[in-house]
Coordinates of C-alpha atoms in Angstrom, one line a residue:
V358 CA -52.7 -61.3 -53.4
K359 CA -52.0 -64.9 -52.2
F360 CA -49.5 -63.4 -49.4
K361 CA -52.4 -61.0 -48.4
K362 CA -55.0 -63.6 -48.1
N363 CA -52.3 -65.9 -46.1
G364 CA -51.6 -62.8 -43.8
K365 CA -48.1 -62.9 -44.3
V366 CA -47.8 -59.3 -45.8
R367 CA -45.9 -56.9 -43.2
Y368 CA -46.6 -53.4 -43.4
W369 CA -44.4 -50.4 -42.7
I370 CA -44.6 -46.7 -42.8
Q371 CA -41.7 -44.0 -43.4
F372 CA -41.7 -40.8 -41.9
R373 CA -39.2 -37.8 -41.3
I374 CA -38.7 -36.4 -37.9
P375 CA -39.8 -32.7 -37.9
G376 CA -36.7 -30.3 -37.3
T377 CA -34.2 -33.0 -38.3
N378 CA -32.6 -34.9 -41.1
Q379 CA -33.6 -38.3 -39.4
Q380 CA -35.9 -40.5 -41.6
R381 CA -37.7 -43.5 -39.7
K382 CA -39.0 -46.9 -40.8
E383 CA -41.5 -48.3 -38.4
F384 CA -43.1 -51.8 -38.7
V385 CA -47.0 -51.1 -37.8
G386 CA -48.7 -54.7 -38.4
M387 CA -50.0 -57.2 -41.1
S388 CA -53.0 -55.5 -42.4
I389 CA -53.3 -52.4 -44.4
E390 CA -55.9 -50.9 -42.1
E391 CA -53.2 -51.1 -39.2
A392 CA -50.7 -49.3 -41.6
K393 CA -53.3 -46.8 -42.3
A394 CA -53.9 -46.3 -38.8
A395 CA -50.2 -46.0 -37.8
D396 CA -49.7 -43.7 -40.6
G397 CA -52.7 -41.4 -39.7
K398 CA -51.4 -41.1 -36.0
R399 CA -47.8 -40.0 -36.8
K400 CA -49.2 -37.4 -39.1
V401 CA -51.2 -35.8 -36.5
Q402 CA -48.2 -36.0 -34.3
K403 CA -46.0 -34.3 -36.8
H404 CA -48.6 -31.7 -37.3
E405 CA -49.1 -31.1 -33.3
N406 CA -45.2 -30.9 -33.4
R407 CA -45.1 -33.8 -30.6
I408 CA -41.4 -35.2 -31.5
F409 CA -41.2 -37.1 -28.8
D410 CA -44.0 -39.2 -29.2
M411 CA -42.8 -40.1 -32.6
L412 CA -39.5 -41.8 -31.4
P413 CA -39.5 -45.8 -30.7
E414 CA -39.3 -46.7 -26.7
G415 CA -35.6 -47.3 -25.6
K416 CA -35.2 -50.4 -23.4
M417 CA -31.4 -49.7 -22.4
N418 CA -30.7 -48.9 -18.6
F419 CA -28.6 -46.2 -17.3
S420 CA -25.5 -48.5 -16.5
E421 CA -25.7 -50.4 -20.1
L422 CA -25.8 -46.9 -21.8
A423 CA -23.0 -45.5 -19.7
K424 CA -20.7 -48.5 -20.7
W425 CA -21.7 -48.0 -24.3
Y426 CA -20.7 -44.2 -24.1
L427 CA -17.4 -44.7 -22.1
E428 CA -16.3 -47.2 -24.6
L429 CA -16.5 -44.8 -27.6
A430 CA -13.2 -43.9 -29.4
P431 CA -14.0 -39.9 -29.2
V432 CA -15.0 -40.1 -25.7
K433 CA -11.9 -42.3 -24.6
K434 CA -9.4 -39.6 -26.3
L435 CA -11.0 -36.6 -24.0
A436 CA -8.9 -35.1 -21.8
S437 CA -11.5 -35.0 -19.0
Y438 CA -12.3 -39.0 -19.6
R439 CA -11.4 -39.9 -15.9
R440 CA -13.9 -37.2 -14.7
V441 CA -16.6 -38.3 -17.2
K442 CA -16.2 -41.8 -16.0
Q443 CA -16.5 -40.6 -12.4
V444 CA -19.5 -38.5 -13.1
L445 CA -21.4 -41.5 -14.7
A446 CA -20.4 -43.8 -11.8
N447 CA -22.2 -41.4 -9.4
F448 CA -25.4 -41.6 -11.6
N449 CA -25.0 -45.0 -11.6
Q450 CA -25.6 -45.4 -8.0
V451 CA -28.8 -43.7 -8.2
F452 CA -30.0 -44.5 -11.7
G453 CA -27.7 -47.6 -12.6
E454 CA -31.0 -50.4 -13.2
K455 CA -33.1 -47.8 -14.4
Q456 CA -34.6 -47.7 -17.9
I457 CA -33.5 -44.4 -19.5
G458 CA -37.0 -43.4 -20.9
S459 CA -38.3 -44.0 -17.4
I460 CA -36.2 -41.3 -15.6
K461 CA -38.4 -38.2 -14.8
P462 CA -37.3 -34.5 -14.3
M463 CA -38.2 -34.6 -10.7
E464 CA -35.9 -37.5 -10.0
I465 CA -32.8 -35.5 -11.7
E466 CA -33.8 -32.7 -9.3
E467 CA -33.7 -35.0 -6.7
Y468 CA -30.1 -36.3 -7.6
Q469 CA -29.4 -32.6 -7.8
A470 CA -30.6 -32.2 -4.1
K471 CA -28.6 -35.0 -3.1
R472 CA -25.3 -33.9 -4.3
E473 CA -25.9 -30.5 -2.8
K474 CA -26.4 -32.1 0.4
D475 CA -23.2 -34.3 -0.1
G476 CA -21.0 -30.9 -0.4
A477 CA -20.8 -30.7 -4.1
A478 CA -20.5 -27.1 -5.5
P479 CA -23.3 -25.7 -7.9
A480 CA -20.9 -25.6 -10.6
T481 CA -19.8 -29.1 -10.0
I482 CA -23.5 -30.4 -10.0
D483 CA -24.0 -28.4 -13.4
M484 CA -21.1 -30.0 -15.1
E485 CA -22.2 -33.3 -13.8
I486 CA -25.8 -33.0 -15.1
S487 CA -24.0 -31.5 -18.8
I488 CA -21.9 -34.7 -19.1
A489 CA -25.0 -37.0 -18.5
K490 CA -27.1 -34.7 -20.9
T491 CA -24.2 -35.1 -23.5
M492 CA -24.4 -38.8 -23.1
I493 CA -28.0 -39.1 -23.5
T494 CA -28.0 -36.8 -26.6
K495 CA -25.2 -38.8 -28.3
A496 CA -27.1 -42.1 -27.4
F497 CA -30.6 -40.4 -29.1
D498 CA -28.7 -39.3 -32.3
N499 CA -27.6 -43.0 -32.4
D500 CA -31.3 -44.3 -31.9
L501 CA -30.4 -46.0 -28.7
V502 CA -32.6 -43.9 -26.5
D503 CA -36.2 -42.3 -27.2
G504 CA -37.1 -38.7 -26.9
R505 CA -38.4 -39.4 -23.4
A506 CA -35.0 -39.6 -21.9
V507 CA -33.7 -36.5 -23.8
K508 CA -36.8 -34.6 -22.7
A509 CA -36.1 -35.5 -19.1
F510 CA -32.5 -33.9 -19.0
R511 CA -33.4 -30.7 -21.4
N512 CA -35.6 -29.2 -19.0
I513 CA -33.3 -29.3 -15.6
K514 CA -32.4 -26.0 -14.4
R515 CA -28.9 -25.0 -13.5
K516 CA -27.9 -24.7 -10.0
L517 CA -25.6 -21.6 -10.9
K518 CA -26.6 -18.7 -13.0
K519 CA -24.5 -18.2 -16.3
S520 CA -21.1 -16.6 -15.5
A521 CA -21.7 -16.5 -12.0
N522 CA -18.7 -18.2 -11.0
A523 CA -16.3 -16.7 -13.4
R524 CA -13.2 -15.6 -11.6
K525 CA -12.2 -12.1 -11.1
R526 CA -8.6 -12.8 -9.7
T527 CA -5.8 -11.1 -11.4
L528 CA -2.0 -11.2 -10.6
S529 CA -0.6 -7.8 -9.8
I530 CA 2.8 -6.9 -11.2
C531 CA 4.6 -6.9 -7.7
E532 CA 2.9 -10.5 -6.8
Y533 CA 4.3 -11.7 -10.3
L534 CA 7.6 -10.6 -9.6
R535 CA 7.7 -11.9 -6.2
L536 CA 6.5 -15.3 -7.5
C537 CA 9.1 -15.4 -10.1
D538 CA 11.8 -14.5 -7.4
V539 CA 11.0 -17.4 -5.1
A540 CA 10.0 -20.1 -8.0
P541 CA 12.7 -22.7 -8.7
P542 CA 14.0 -22.3 -12.4
H543 CA 11.6 -24.8 -14.0
L544 CA 8.8 -22.8 -12.8
R545 CA 10.0 -19.5 -13.4
A546 CA 10.5 -20.4 -17.1
V547 CA 6.7 -21.8 -17.3
L548 CA 5.6 -18.4 -15.3
T549 CA 7.4 -15.9 -17.4
T550 CA 6.3 -17.7 -20.5
A551 CA 2.6 -17.7 -19.1
F552 CA 2.5 -14.1 -18.3
N553 CA 3.9 -12.9 -21.5
T554 CA 1.5 -15.2 -23.9
G555 CA -1.6 -16.1 -21.6
M556 CA -1.0 -19.8 -22.3
R557 CA -2.7 -22.5 -20.6
A558 CA -1.0 -24.6 -18.2
G559 CA -2.0 -27.5 -20.3
E560 CA -0.6 -26.0 -23.4
L561 CA 2.5 -25.3 -21.6
R562 CA 3.4 -28.6 -20.4
L563 CA 2.6 -30.2 -23.7
L564 CA 4.7 -27.7 -25.7
Q565 CA 7.3 -29.2 -27.7
W566 CA 10.3 -28.0 -29.6
T567 CA 8.5 -28.7 -33.0
D568 CA 5.8 -26.1 -31.9
V569 CA 8.4 -23.3 -31.6
D570 CA 9.0 -21.6 -34.9
K571 CA 12.0 -19.5 -33.9
N572 CA 12.6 -18.5 -37.6
T573 CA 9.5 -16.7 -37.5
G574 CA 8.9 -16.0 -34.0
F575 CA 5.6 -17.6 -33.1
I576 CA 4.5 -20.6 -31.2
R577 CA 2.1 -22.6 -33.5
L578 CA 0.0 -25.1 -31.6
P579 CA -1.9 -27.9 -33.3
E580 CA -5.4 -28.5 -32.6
S581 CA -4.7 -31.5 -30.5
K582 CA -3.0 -29.3 -28.0
T583 CA -5.5 -26.6 -27.7
K584 CA -9.0 -26.6 -25.4
E585 CA -10.7 -25.2 -28.4
R586 CA -9.6 -28.0 -30.8
K587 CA -8.4 -24.9 -33.2
K588 CA -4.8 -24.1 -34.2
K589 CA -3.5 -21.5 -32.2
V590 CA -0.7 -18.6 -33.4
I591 CA 1.0 -17.0 -30.5
P592 CA 3.4 -14.5 -31.2
I593 CA 7.1 -14.6 -29.1
N594 CA 8.2 -11.7 -27.6
Q595 CA 11.6 -10.9 -26.5
N596 CA 10.8 -12.2 -22.8
V597 CA 9.8 -15.5 -24.2
K598 CA 12.6 -15.9 -26.4
D599 CA 15.1 -15.5 -23.6
V600 CA 13.5 -18.1 -21.5
L601 CA 13.6 -20.3 -24.7
D602 CA 17.1 -19.6 -25.6
G603 CA 18.1 -20.5 -22.0
L604 CA 16.3 -23.9 -21.9
P605 CA 18.3 -27.1 -22.5
R606 CA 17.2 -29.6 -25.3
A607 CA 16.8 -33.1 -24.4
L608 CA 17.8 -35.8 -26.8
H609 CA 15.3 -38.4 -25.6
H610 CA 12.3 -36.2 -25.9
D611 CA 10.9 -33.2 -27.6
F612 CA 9.3 -31.3 -24.4
V613 CA 10.0 -27.9 -24.0
F614 CA 9.5 -27.4 -20.2
T615 CA 11.4 -29.7 -18.1
Y616 CA 12.3 -30.8 -14.3
L617 CA 15.6 -32.5 -13.8
G618 CA 15.7 -33.5 -17.9
E619 CA 12.4 -34.9 -17.9
P620 CA 8.9 -33.7 -19.4
I621 CA 6.2 -32.4 -16.9
S622 CA 3.5 -33.2 -19.2
Y623 CA 1.5 -34.9 -16.5
R624 CA -1.5 -32.9 -15.1
C625 CA -0.2 -32.2 -12.1
G626 CA 3.4 -31.6 -13.1
L627 CA 3.5 -28.2 -11.9
R628 CA 1.2 -28.3 -8.7
R629 CA 3.6 -29.1 -5.7
S630 CA 6.3 -26.2 -7.1
F631 CA 3.4 -23.7 -8.0
T632 CA 1.9 -24.1 -4.3
T633 CA 5.4 -23.8 -2.6
A634 CA 6.3 -21.0 -4.8
C635 CA 2.7 -19.2 -3.7
N636 CA 3.4 -19.9 0.0
K637 CA 7.2 -18.3 -0.2
A638 CA 5.6 -15.4 -1.9
G639 CA 2.8 -14.8 0.5
I640 CA 0.1 -15.4 -2.2
V641 CA -3.1 -17.0 -1.1
K642 CA -3.6 -20.1 -3.4
G643 CA -6.8 -22.2 -4.2
R644 CA -10.3 -21.5 -5.7
S645 CA -12.1 -22.0 -2.2
D646 CA -10.6 -18.6 -0.7
P647 CA -12.2 -15.7 -2.1
D648 CA -8.7 -14.0 -3.1
G649 CA -7.0 -17.3 -3.6
F650 CA -5.0 -17.5 -6.8
V651 CA -4.8 -20.4 -9.3
F652 CA -2.5 -20.9 -12.2
H653 CA -5.4 -20.1 -14.6
D654 CA -5.8 -16.7 -13.3
I655 CA -2.8 -15.7 -15.3
R656 CA -4.9 -15.7 -18.3
H657 CA -7.2 -13.5 -16.8
T658 CA -4.3 -11.1 -15.8
V659 CA -2.9 -11.2 -19.3
K660 CA -6.1 -10.3 -21.2
T661 CA -6.8 -7.6 -18.7
N662 CA -3.1 -6.2 -19.0
M663 CA -3.5 -6.3 -22.9
L664 CA -6.7 -4.2 -22.8
S665 CA -4.5 -1.8 -20.4
A666 CA -1.9 -1.8 -22.9
G667 CA -4.3 -0.8 -25.6
V668 CA -4.3 -4.0 -27.7
K669 CA -7.3 -4.4 -29.5
K670 CA -10.0 -6.9 -28.5
E671 CA -9.6 -9.0 -31.7
Y672 CA -6.1 -9.4 -31.3
R673 CA -6.5 -10.5 -27.4
D674 CA -8.9 -12.8 -28.5
L675 CA -6.7 -14.2 -31.3
I676 CA -3.4 -14.6 -29.0
L677 CA -5.4 -16.4 -26.0
G678 CA -7.3 -18.5 -28.4
H679 CA -10.9 -17.3 -27.7
S680 CA -13.4 -17.6 -30.5
F681 CA -14.7 -14.5 -32.5
E682 CA -18.4 -13.7 -32.2
G683 CA -21.2 -13.4 -35.1
M684 CA -19.8 -12.4 -38.3
D685 CA -16.3 -11.4 -37.0
A686 CA -15.5 -15.2 -37.3
F687 CA -16.0 -14.8 -41.2
Y688 CA -14.5 -11.5 -41.9
I689 CA -11.5 -10.8 -39.4
N690 CA -8.4 -12.7 -40.7
P691 CA -5.3 -10.8 -38.9
S692 CA -1.9 -11.5 -40.5
D693 CA 1.1 -12.7 -38.4
G694 CA 2.6 -9.4 -38.7
D695 CA -0.6 -7.6 -37.0
L696 CA -0.4 -10.3 -34.2
K697 CA 3.2 -9.6 -33.4
A698 CA 2.7 -5.8 -33.4
A699 CA 0.0 -6.1 -31.0
M700 CA 2.3 -8.4 -28.9
E701 CA 4.9 -5.8 -29.3
L702 CA 2.6 -2.9 -27.7
Y703 CA 1.7 -5.8 -25.0
T704 CA 5.2 -6.2 -24.2
A705 CA 6.1 -2.8 -24.2
W706 CA 3.7 -1.9 -21.7
L707 CA 4.4 -4.9 -19.6
D708 CA 8.2 -4.2 -19.7
E709 CA 7.6 -0.7 -18.4
Q710 CA 5.2 -1.8 -15.6
I711 CA 7.9 -4.5 -14.5
R712 CA 10.7 -1.7 -14.7
A713 CA 8.7 0.8 -12.5
A714 CA 7.6 -2.0 -9.6
R715 CA 11.3 -3.1 -9.2
Q716 CA 12.2 0.7 -9.1
T717 CA 9.7 1.2 -6.5
A718 CA 10.7 -2.2 -4.5
E719 CA 14.2 -1.0 -4.6
L720 CA 13.5 2.5 -3.3
G721 CA 11.2 0.8 -0.3
N722 CA 14.5 -1.4 0.4
M723 CA 17.0 1.3 0.7
G724 CA 14.2 3.4 3.0
N725 CA 14.3 0.5 5.3
I726 CA 18.0 0.0 5.4
E727 CA 18.4 3.7 6.3
A728 CA 15.8 3.5 8.7

């Protein structure tokens, strides 16, 4: 009673944000009347589902938030960390000193237009907005920004329709053979393994002998080496086995694929040799050309070829590391034997296609000689 009379009692209200597990405690004043008024206001906002009005105002500007985000340990571990850093630097040039909560959707749309005018592709612009949105969401979850910041980025429309930039390029059997014929040995080993397994370039570059289980005939990738951050089990067929058996094993490192005895684990390790091989094989390389070919297109090719070989969708998805949809993720659990059988089916089809393509090429050469 004494403290109340002296006005030294501080009043707080406590409430839960609708649709979340977040419970907040908020100082509202020095009198019971102020507390009752604030509590009533929050109840009305909660009843009307005005979630963003229930959150505290954030004072952090974009530059400060970007600095905080880039220092987070999980963010530093991202393979795309350099890209994230560059994207946020681009945003800082426009929004650096601006308070996060004061950024309006219209300003973000103007940023999209500016980037488009600068020549950035729609997919690139969408990626940049997505990175900034991820940062804002992370800050919101940690009570660093208020709901207005999330609201501004949430309603921004993508420049590119979903799957509109999906690549359709596949590598024909003849193109694959021409590429292997002109590729240097270290690249040929990688190409053969990729064409038989559908593994990503990054998975191949980082592959180590400890990931290769020759006893059971599988490549077993840990979560840290896959884009999906899930373990991946890939059957080794005879073609891949022949490649692995022919590779030397270094004494000072454990990487499988090497060049002059050194690992090619860095991101651009295959770029020069791959470009040179494509040029020699008469294959247009690059994403900018409609018929351009990039290494990742081998994955599209393998999955398409597996379909032609009659491999079931579930096995195709598992071997290439694609996630199951819906309840399949809980109920479908093929054995190693199932995966091996699926790989044998694909290998038999692939070997037959390669044999037929080589036979056709030999007949063509004989015809040229006779002529």
